[in-house]
Amino acid sequence: MNKEQTKTAIAFVALAIAALSIIGLFFVDIPERNRDLVNIVLGAIIGWGTTVFGFYFGNSDRKESSDEH
């Protein structure tokens, strides 16, 4: 597995975890005492997803691609 494939695999895992976490909220009842913790963790997980999108569709990926050519 090369560097690009590794980055892509990590990105898909992060997006899958974020999507499954959001979908899970519809099916899992969260006890009242754990709601704050779940909100904090879910915010972090969604942050991972936005970071992945920011890299793949933002300036970081374009800069790296232009450095290679």
XYZ file of N, CA, C and O in Angstrom:
276
model
N 0.849 -1.177 0.000
C 0.000 0.000 0.000
C 0.894 1.239 0.000
O 1.733 1.392 0.869
N 0.682 2.123 -0.972
C 1.500 3.329 -1.022
C 0.891 4.440 -0.158
O -0.170 4.283 0.437
N 1.570 5.562 -0.132
C 1.161 6.686 0.722
C -0.232 7.204 0.371
O -1.046 7.471 1.252
N -0.515 7.325 -0.907
C -1.815 7.862 -1.341
C -2.959 6.911 -0.975
O -4.024 7.337 -0.539
N -2.740 5.618 -1.146
C -3.767 4.631 -0.794
C -4.017 4.614 0.712
O -5.152 4.455 1.149
N -2.959 4.778 1.485
C -3.104 4.809 2.942
C -3.931 6.011 3.373
O -4.840 5.889 4.202
N -3.644 7.185 2.796
C -4.424 8.390 3.124
C -5.883 8.218 2.743
O -6.773 8.610 3.485
N -6.121 7.611 1.601
C -7.496 7.405 1.148
C -8.231 6.444 2.069
O -9.387 6.676 2.425
N -7.576 5.382 2.485
C -8.205 4.413 3.388
C -8.540 5.049 4.736
O -9.637 4.852 5.269
N -7.622 5.835 5.268
C -7.881 6.521 6.542
C -9.037 7.503 6.389
O -9.883 7.632 7.282
N -9.096 8.191 5.262
C -10.186 9.142 5.013
C -11.531 8.427 4.976
O -12.504 8.883 5.586
N -11.593 7.293 4.274
C -12.852 6.547 4.212
C -13.265 6.018 5.578
O -14.448 6.031 5.924
N -12.309 5.587 6.379
C -12.628 5.104 7.728
C -13.179 6.247 8.576
O -14.184 6.088 9.286
N -12.548 7.418 8.507
C -13.027 8.568 9.282
C -14.431 8.971 8.854
O -15.289 9.257 9.698
N -14.687 8.991 7.556
C -16.022 9.347 7.069
C -17.055 8.292 7.448
O -18.191 8.626 7.799
N -16.675 7.030 7.401
C -17.600 5.955 7.781
C -17.950 6.045 9.265
O -19.118 5.890 9.639
N -16.964 6.303 10.102
C -17.225 6.438 11.538
C -18.152 7.618 11.797
O -19.092 7.518 12.599
N -17.920 8.740 11.124
C -18.782 9.909 11.307
C -20.201 9.609 10.858
O -21.169 9.922 11.572
N -20.349 8.984 9.699
C -21.685 8.682 9.182
C -22.409 7.678 10.082
O -23.591 7.862 10.402
N -21.716 6.645 10.497
C -22.347 5.641 11.369
C -22.724 6.225 12.732
O -23.743 5.839 13.313
N -21.916 7.142 13.223
C -22.237 7.788 14.503
C -23.513 8.615 14.398
O -24.360 8.585 15.296
N -23.650 9.346 13.325
C -24.851 10.165 13.135
C -26.072 9.279 12.930
O -27.128 9.513 13.518
N -25.936 8.249 12.109
C -27.054 7.324 11.890
C -27.429 6.613 13.180
O -28.604 6.398 13.473
N -26.424 6.265 13.971
C -26.680 5.578 15.238
C -27.534 6.385 16.201
O -28.259 5.815 17.023
N -27.479 7.698 16.107
C -28.292 8.536 16.987
C -29.789 8.307 16.785
O -30.583 8.533 17.696
N -30.172 7.856 15.599
C -31.583 7.610 15.329
C -32.072 6.292 15.926
O -33.262 6.093 16.098
N -31.159 5.392 16.224
C -31.554 4.056 16.654
C -31.175 3.711 18.094
O -31.658 2.721 18.624
N -30.295 4.484 18.710
C -29.820 4.186 20.057
C -30.348 5.253 21.016
O -30.180 6.451 20.779
N -30.967 4.800 22.100
C -31.397 5.726 23.147
C -30.216 6.010 24.066
O -29.592 5.095 24.604
N -29.926 7.285 24.233
C -28.803 7.695 25.068
C -29.343 8.117 26.426
O -30.232 8.966 26.510
N -28.803 7.524 27.507
C -29.255 7.925 28.845
C -28.979 9.414 29.091
O -27.995 9.970 28.582
N -29.841 10.033 29.845
C -29.744 11.468 30.116
C -28.385 11.846 30.696
O -27.820 12.887 30.354
N -27.838 11.020 31.561
C -26.563 11.353 32.215
C -25.382 11.306 31.246
O -24.317 11.836 31.540
N -25.553 10.678 30.085
C -24.457 10.554 29.117
C -24.604 11.477 27.912
O -23.750 11.476 27.043
N -25.644 12.266 27.860
C -25.893 13.103 26.679
C -24.784 14.111 26.408
O -24.380 14.305 25.265
N -24.272 14.749 27.441
C -23.210 15.739 27.229
C -21.957 15.092 26.660
O -21.343 15.621 25.737
N -21.589 13.941 27.188
C -20.412 13.240 26.695
C -20.600 12.807 25.244
O -19.694 12.973 24.418
N -21.771 12.306 24.918
C -22.050 11.893 23.541
C -21.994 13.095 22.602
O -21.453 12.997 21.496
N -22.512 14.229 23.028
C -22.458 15.439 22.189
C -21.020 15.878 21.922
O -20.678 16.265 20.799
N -20.168 15.803 22.936
C -18.770 16.198 22.769
C -18.049 15.240 21.827
O -17.346 15.665 20.900
N -18.240 13.948 22.043
C -17.577 12.950 21.199
C -18.086 13.033 19.765
O -17.304 12.959 18.815
N -19.375 13.194 19.595
C -19.939 13.303 18.250
C -19.405 14.548 17.535
O -19.107 14.504 16.349
N -19.242 15.633 18.251
C -18.657 16.836 17.658
C -17.232 16.595 17.171
O -16.844 17.059 16.090
N -16.449 15.848 17.943
C -15.086 15.518 17.532
C -15.086 14.625 16.297
O -14.305 14.819 15.365
N -15.981 13.645 16.278
C -16.048 12.728 15.143
C -16.477 13.461 13.875
O -15.921 13.239 12.792
N -17.438 14.341 13.983
C -17.854 15.132 12.820
C -16.707 16.039 12.373
O -16.512 16.271 11.180
N -15.921 16.521 13.320
C -14.737 17.309 12.985
C -13.748 16.528 12.137
O -13.134 17.072 11.213
N -13.573 15.238 12.436
C -12.699 14.402 11.612
C -13.218 14.373 10.177
O -12.445 14.491 9.237
N -14.531 14.183 10.047
C -15.119 14.126 8.707
C -14.917 15.405 7.930
O -14.591 15.376 6.745
N -15.100 16.536 8.589
C -14.914 17.807 7.888
C -13.445 18.041 7.549
O -13.138 18.645 6.522
N -12.548 17.548 8.381
C -11.119 17.652 8.079
C -10.772 16.853 6.834
O -10.003 17.307 5.975
N -11.339 15.666 6.724
C -11.103 14.830 5.540
C -11.614 15.537 4.297
O -10.912 15.625 3.285
N -12.835 16.060 4.345
C -13.376 16.783 3.191
C -12.533 18.011 2.885
O -12.287 18.327 1.724
N -12.107 18.718 3.909
C -11.277 19.895 3.698
C -9.967 19.562 3.009
O -9.484 20.319 2.166
N -9.392 18.425 3.347
C -8.139 18.048 2.705
C -8.364 17.632 1.269
O -7.688 18.090 0.356
N -9.300 16.744 1.053
C -9.477 16.203 -0.292
C -10.086 17.192 -1.273
O -9.869 17.088 -2.470
N -10.864 18.138 -0.796
C -11.493 19.088 -1.696
C -10.990 20.512 -1.493
O -11.488 21.442 -2.103
N -9.990 20.668 -0.642
C -9.485 21.999 -0.332
C -8.107 22.251 -0.900
O -7.640 21.565 -1.812
N -7.432 23.219 -0.347
C -6.142 23.662 -0.860
C -5.002 22.695 -0.570
O -4.029 22.663 -1.307
N -5.072 21.924 0.497
C -3.971 21.040 0.859
C -3.684 20.027 -0.232
O -2.537 19.800 -0.595
N -4.714 19.416 -0.767
C -4.513 18.405 -1.798
C -4.005 19.033 -3.090
O -3.125 18.497 -3.741
N -4.511 20.171 -3.456
C -4.065 20.836 -4.680
C -2.602 21.254 -4.572
O -1.843 21.136 -5.502
N -2.201 21.736 -3.412
C -0.819 22.167 -3.219
C 0.121 20.971 -3.344
O 1.151 21.044 -3.989
N -0.242 19.849 -2.715
C 0.594 18.666 -2.771
C 0.706 18.141 -4.199
O 1.762 17.747 -4.648
N -0.400 18.157 -4.931
C -0.395 17.685 -6.323
C 0.469 18.568 -7.206
O 1.175 18.077 -8.078
N 0.448 19.870 -6.993
C 1.237 20.772 -7.816
C 2.717 20.652 -7.481
O 3.571 20.881 -8.342
N 3.073 20.276 -6.261
C 4.476 20.107 -5.877
C 5.083 18.885 -6.551
O 6.288 18.837 -6.794
N 4.266 17.881 -6.848
C 4.753 16.643 -7.434
C 5.087 16.808 -8.908
O 5.875 16.086 -9.466
N 4.444 17.739 -9.614
C 4.630 17.886 -11.069
C 5.657 18.911 -11.381
O 6.042 19.809 -11.060
